[in-house]
PDB file of C-alpha atoms in Angstrom:
ATOM      1  CA  UNK A 293       0.137   0.230   0.601  1.00 73.00           C
ATOM      2  CA  UNK A 294       1.468   3.244  -1.022  1.00 88.00           C
ATOM      3  CA  UNK A 295       0.996   7.074   1.229  1.00 94.00           C
ATOM      4  CA  UNK A 296      -1.919   8.783  -0.058  1.00 93.00           C
ATOM      5  CA  UNK A 297      -0.590  12.533  -0.528  1.00 96.00           C
ATOM      6  CA  UNK A 298      -3.744  15.511  -0.865  1.00 97.00           C
ATOM      7  CA  UNK A 299      -2.757  19.236  -1.309  1.00 98.00           C
ATOM      8  CA  UNK A 300      -5.647  21.224   0.031  1.00 97.00           C
ATOM      9  CA  UNK A 301      -5.189  23.606  -2.804  1.00 97.00           C
ATOM     10  CA  UNK A 302      -6.380  21.183  -5.308  1.00 97.00           C
ATOM     11  CA  UNK A 303      -9.450  19.942  -3.068  1.00 98.00           C
ATOM     12  CA  UNK A 304     -12.784  22.097  -3.715  1.00 97.00           C
ATOM     13  CA  UNK A 305     -14.571  23.418  -1.245  1.00 97.00           C
ATOM     14  CA  UNK A 306     -17.967  21.331  -1.331  1.00 97.00           C
ATOM     15  CA  UNK A 307     -21.237  23.411  -0.344  1.00 98.00           C
ATOM     16  CA  UNK A 308     -22.872  21.728   2.370  1.00 97.00           C
ATOM     17  CA  UNK A 309     -25.708  24.623   2.171  1.00 97.00           C
ATOM     18  CA  UNK A 310     -26.847  26.279   5.604  1.00 97.00           C
ATOM     19  CA  UNK A 311     -23.084  28.145   5.762  1.00 98.00           C
ATOM     20  CA  UNK A 312     -21.428  25.189   5.955  1.00 98.00           C
ATOM     21  CA  UNK A 313     -18.664  23.310   3.231  1.00 98.00           C
ATOM     22  CA  UNK A 314     -15.776  21.063   3.269  1.00 98.00           C
ATOM     23  CA  UNK A 315     -12.679  19.425   2.099  1.00 98.00           C
ATOM     24  CA  UNK A 316     -12.417  15.567   1.864  1.00 98.00           C
ATOM     25  CA  UNK A 317      -8.783  15.419   2.818  1.00 98.00           C
ATOM     26  CA  UNK A 318      -6.339  12.390   2.953  1.00 97.00           C
ATOM     27  CA  UNK A 319      -8.188   8.765   3.590  1.00 96.00           C
ATOM     28  CA  UNK A 320      -7.799   5.682   3.203  1.00 95.00           C
ATOM     29  CA  UNK A 321     -10.185   2.884   4.948  1.00 94.00           C
ATOM     30  CA  UNK A 322      -9.470   2.803   7.909  1.00 96.00           C
ATOM     31  CA  UNK A 323      -8.992   6.873   8.639  1.00 97.00           C
ATOM     32  CA  UNK A 324     -10.508   9.638   6.933  1.00 98.00           C
ATOM     33  CA  UNK A 325      -9.824  13.286   7.866  1.00 98.00           C
ATOM     34  CA  UNK A 326     -12.202  15.951   6.680  1.00 98.00           C
ATOM     35  CA  UNK A 327     -11.861  20.053   7.027  1.00 98.00           C
ATOM     36  CA  UNK A 328     -15.445  21.623   7.359  1.00 98.00           C
ATOM     37  CA  UNK A 329     -16.224  25.222   7.468  1.00 98.00           C
ATOM     38  CA  UNK A 330     -18.513  26.653   9.546  1.00 98.00           C
ATOM     39  CA  UNK A 331     -20.145  30.338   9.037  1.00 98.00           C
ATOM     40  CA  UNK A 332     -21.483  31.893  12.005  1.00 98.00           C
ATOM     41  CA  UNK A 333     -24.792  31.043  13.378  1.00 98.00           C
ATOM     42  CA  UNK A 334     -24.416  27.711  10.753  1.00 98.00           C
ATOM     43  CA  UNK A 335     -24.840  24.386  12.575  1.00 98.00           C
ATOM     44  CA  UNK A 336     -23.965  20.854  12.426  1.00 97.00           C
ATOM     45  CA  UNK A 337     -27.336  18.910  12.864  1.00 96.00           C
ATOM     46  CA  UNK A 338     -27.279  16.021  15.254  1.00 97.00           C
ATOM     47  CA  UNK A 339     -26.648  12.861  14.425  1.00 97.00           C
ATOM     48  CA  UNK A 340     -25.195   9.630  15.349  1.00 97.00           C
ATOM     49  CA  UNK A 341     -22.809   7.140  13.377  1.00 97.00           C
ATOM     50  CA  UNK A 342     -20.669   3.990  14.021  1.00 97.00           C
ATOM     51  CA  UNK A 343     -17.387   6.255  13.483  1.00 97.00           C
ATOM     52  CA  UNK A 344     -14.903   6.966  15.924  1.00 98.00           C
ATOM     53  CA  UNK A 345     -14.486  10.554  15.504  1.00 98.00           C
ATOM     54  CA  UNK A 346     -11.883  13.093  16.661  1.00 98.00           C
ATOM     55  CA  UNK A 347     -12.797  17.003  15.951  1.00 98.00           C
ATOM     56  CA  UNK A 348      -9.937  19.454  16.250  1.00 98.00           C
ATOM     57  CA  UNK A 349     -10.587  23.636  16.002  1.00 98.00           C
ATOM     58  CA  UNK A 350      -8.950  24.888  14.089  1.00 98.00           C
ATOM     59  CA  UNK A 351     -10.805  28.310  14.288  1.00 98.00           C
ATOM     60  CA  UNK A 352     -13.624  30.179  15.062  1.00 98.00           C
ATOM     61  CA  UNK A 353     -16.017  29.067  18.360  1.00 98.00           C
ATOM     62  CA  UNK A 354     -18.717  26.402  18.451  1.00 98.00           C
ATOM     63  CA  UNK A 355     -20.934  24.711  21.369  1.00 98.00           C
ATOM     64  CA  UNK A 356     -21.037  21.548  20.817  1.00 98.00           C
ATOM     65  CA  UNK A 357     -24.023  19.448  21.891  1.00 98.00           C
ATOM     66  CA  UNK A 358     -22.687  15.738  23.102  1.00 98.00           C
ATOM     67  CA  UNK A 359     -25.149  13.161  24.711  1.00 97.00           C
ATOM     68  CA  UNK A 360     -27.610  16.290  25.756  1.00 96.00           C
ATOM     69  CA  UNK A 361     -24.674  18.209  27.596  1.00 98.00           C
ATOM     70  CA  UNK A 362     -22.918  21.387  25.998  1.00 98.00           C
ATOM     71  CA  UNK A 363     -19.653  22.464  25.707  1.00 98.00           C
ATOM     72  CA  UNK A 364     -18.160  25.857  23.928  1.00 98.00           C
ATOM     73  CA  UNK A 365     -14.839  24.795  22.073  1.00 98.00           C
ATOM     74  CA  UNK A 366     -12.105  27.396  20.422  1.00 98.00           C
ATOM     75  CA  UNK A 367      -8.991  27.287  18.603  1.00 98.00           C
ATOM     76  CA  UNK A 368      -6.907  24.381  19.401  1.00 98.00           C
ATOM     77  CA  UNK A 369      -9.433  22.790  21.476  1.00 98.00           C
ATOM     78  CA  UNK A 370     -10.402  19.220  20.741  1.00 98.00           C
ATOM     79  CA  UNK A 371     -12.909  16.728  21.499  1.00 98.00           C
ATOM     80  CA  UNK A 372     -13.338  12.637  20.964  1.00 98.00           C
ATOM     81  CA  UNK A 373     -16.580  10.829  20.197  1.00 98.00           C
ATOM     82  CA  UNK A 374     -17.091   7.023  20.886  1.00 97.00           C
ATOM     83  CA  UNK A 375     -19.024   5.900  18.002  1.00 97.00           C
ATOM     84  CA  UNK A 376     -23.125   6.065  18.066  1.00 97.00           C
ATOM     85  CA  UNK A 377     -23.194   9.100  20.713  1.00 98.00           C
ATOM     86  CA  UNK A 378     -25.067  11.716  19.953  1.00 98.00           C
ATOM     87  CA  UNK A 379     -23.454  14.869  18.788  1.00 98.00           C
ATOM     88  CA  UNK A 380     -23.979  18.066  16.607  1.00 98.00           C
ATOM     89  CA  UNK A 381     -22.873  21.731  16.436  1.00 98.00           C
ATOM     90  CA  UNK A 382     -23.539  25.746  16.968  1.00 98.00           C
ATOM     91  CA  UNK A 383     -21.070  27.606  15.310  1.00 98.00           C
ATOM     92  CA  UNK A 384     -20.944  30.797  17.499  1.00 98.00           C
ATOM     93  CA  UNK A 385     -17.890  32.613  15.553  1.00 98.00           C
ATOM     94  CA  UNK A 386     -17.042  31.559  11.428  1.00 98.00           C
ATOM     95  CA  UNK A 387     -14.400  28.794  11.987  1.00 98.00           C
ATOM     96  CA  UNK A 388     -12.676  25.522  10.582  1.00 98.00           C
ATOM     97  CA  UNK A 389     -13.144  22.050  12.086  1.00 98.00           C
ATOM     98  CA  UNK A 390     -10.510  19.312  11.401  1.00 98.00           C
ATOM     99  CA  UNK A 391     -12.337  15.618  11.686  1.00 98.00           C
ATOM    100  CA  UNK A 392     -11.038  12.716  11.469  1.00 98.00           C
ATOM    101  CA  UNK A 393     -12.977   9.250  11.226  1.00 98.00           C
ATOM    102  CA  UNK A 394     -11.912   5.910  11.589  1.00 98.00           C
ATOM    103  CA  UNK A 395     -12.963   3.820   9.533  1.00 97.00           C
ATOM    104  CA  UNK A 396     -13.440   6.243   6.937  1.00 97.00           C
ATOM    105  CA  UNK A 397     -16.774   7.751   5.754  1.00 96.00           C
ATOM    106  CA  UNK A 398     -18.005   5.898   2.755  1.00 95.00           C
ATOM    107  CA  UNK A 399     -20.816   8.350   2.832  1.00 94.00           C
ATOM    108  CA  UNK A 400     -18.581  11.524   2.514  1.00 95.00           C
ATOM    109  CA  UNK A 401     -17.096  10.327  -1.007  1.00 93.00           C
TER     110      UNK A 401
END
């Protein structure tokens, strides 16, 4: 198996609607990295999935609701989500999240 190299500048920003857009970056069967951009006031609807997920706040401020509890995070903060947990976010200040999934999200490609 060879390494996959993805240059951010070569990946189109996909508009998801409601002030949210994303770039699927490097991935293989076991792991995926996704850059998600939010405008102030936009949301990531509450959802669950079977994947493990870690989120790194690159910029902005966000209020996550995780399993019914609210937490606010900003640049440099991280969250590790277990599989199957209900979570969603409200963007308080425009910014970018870096999401890492294991295994990769087939529904994103």
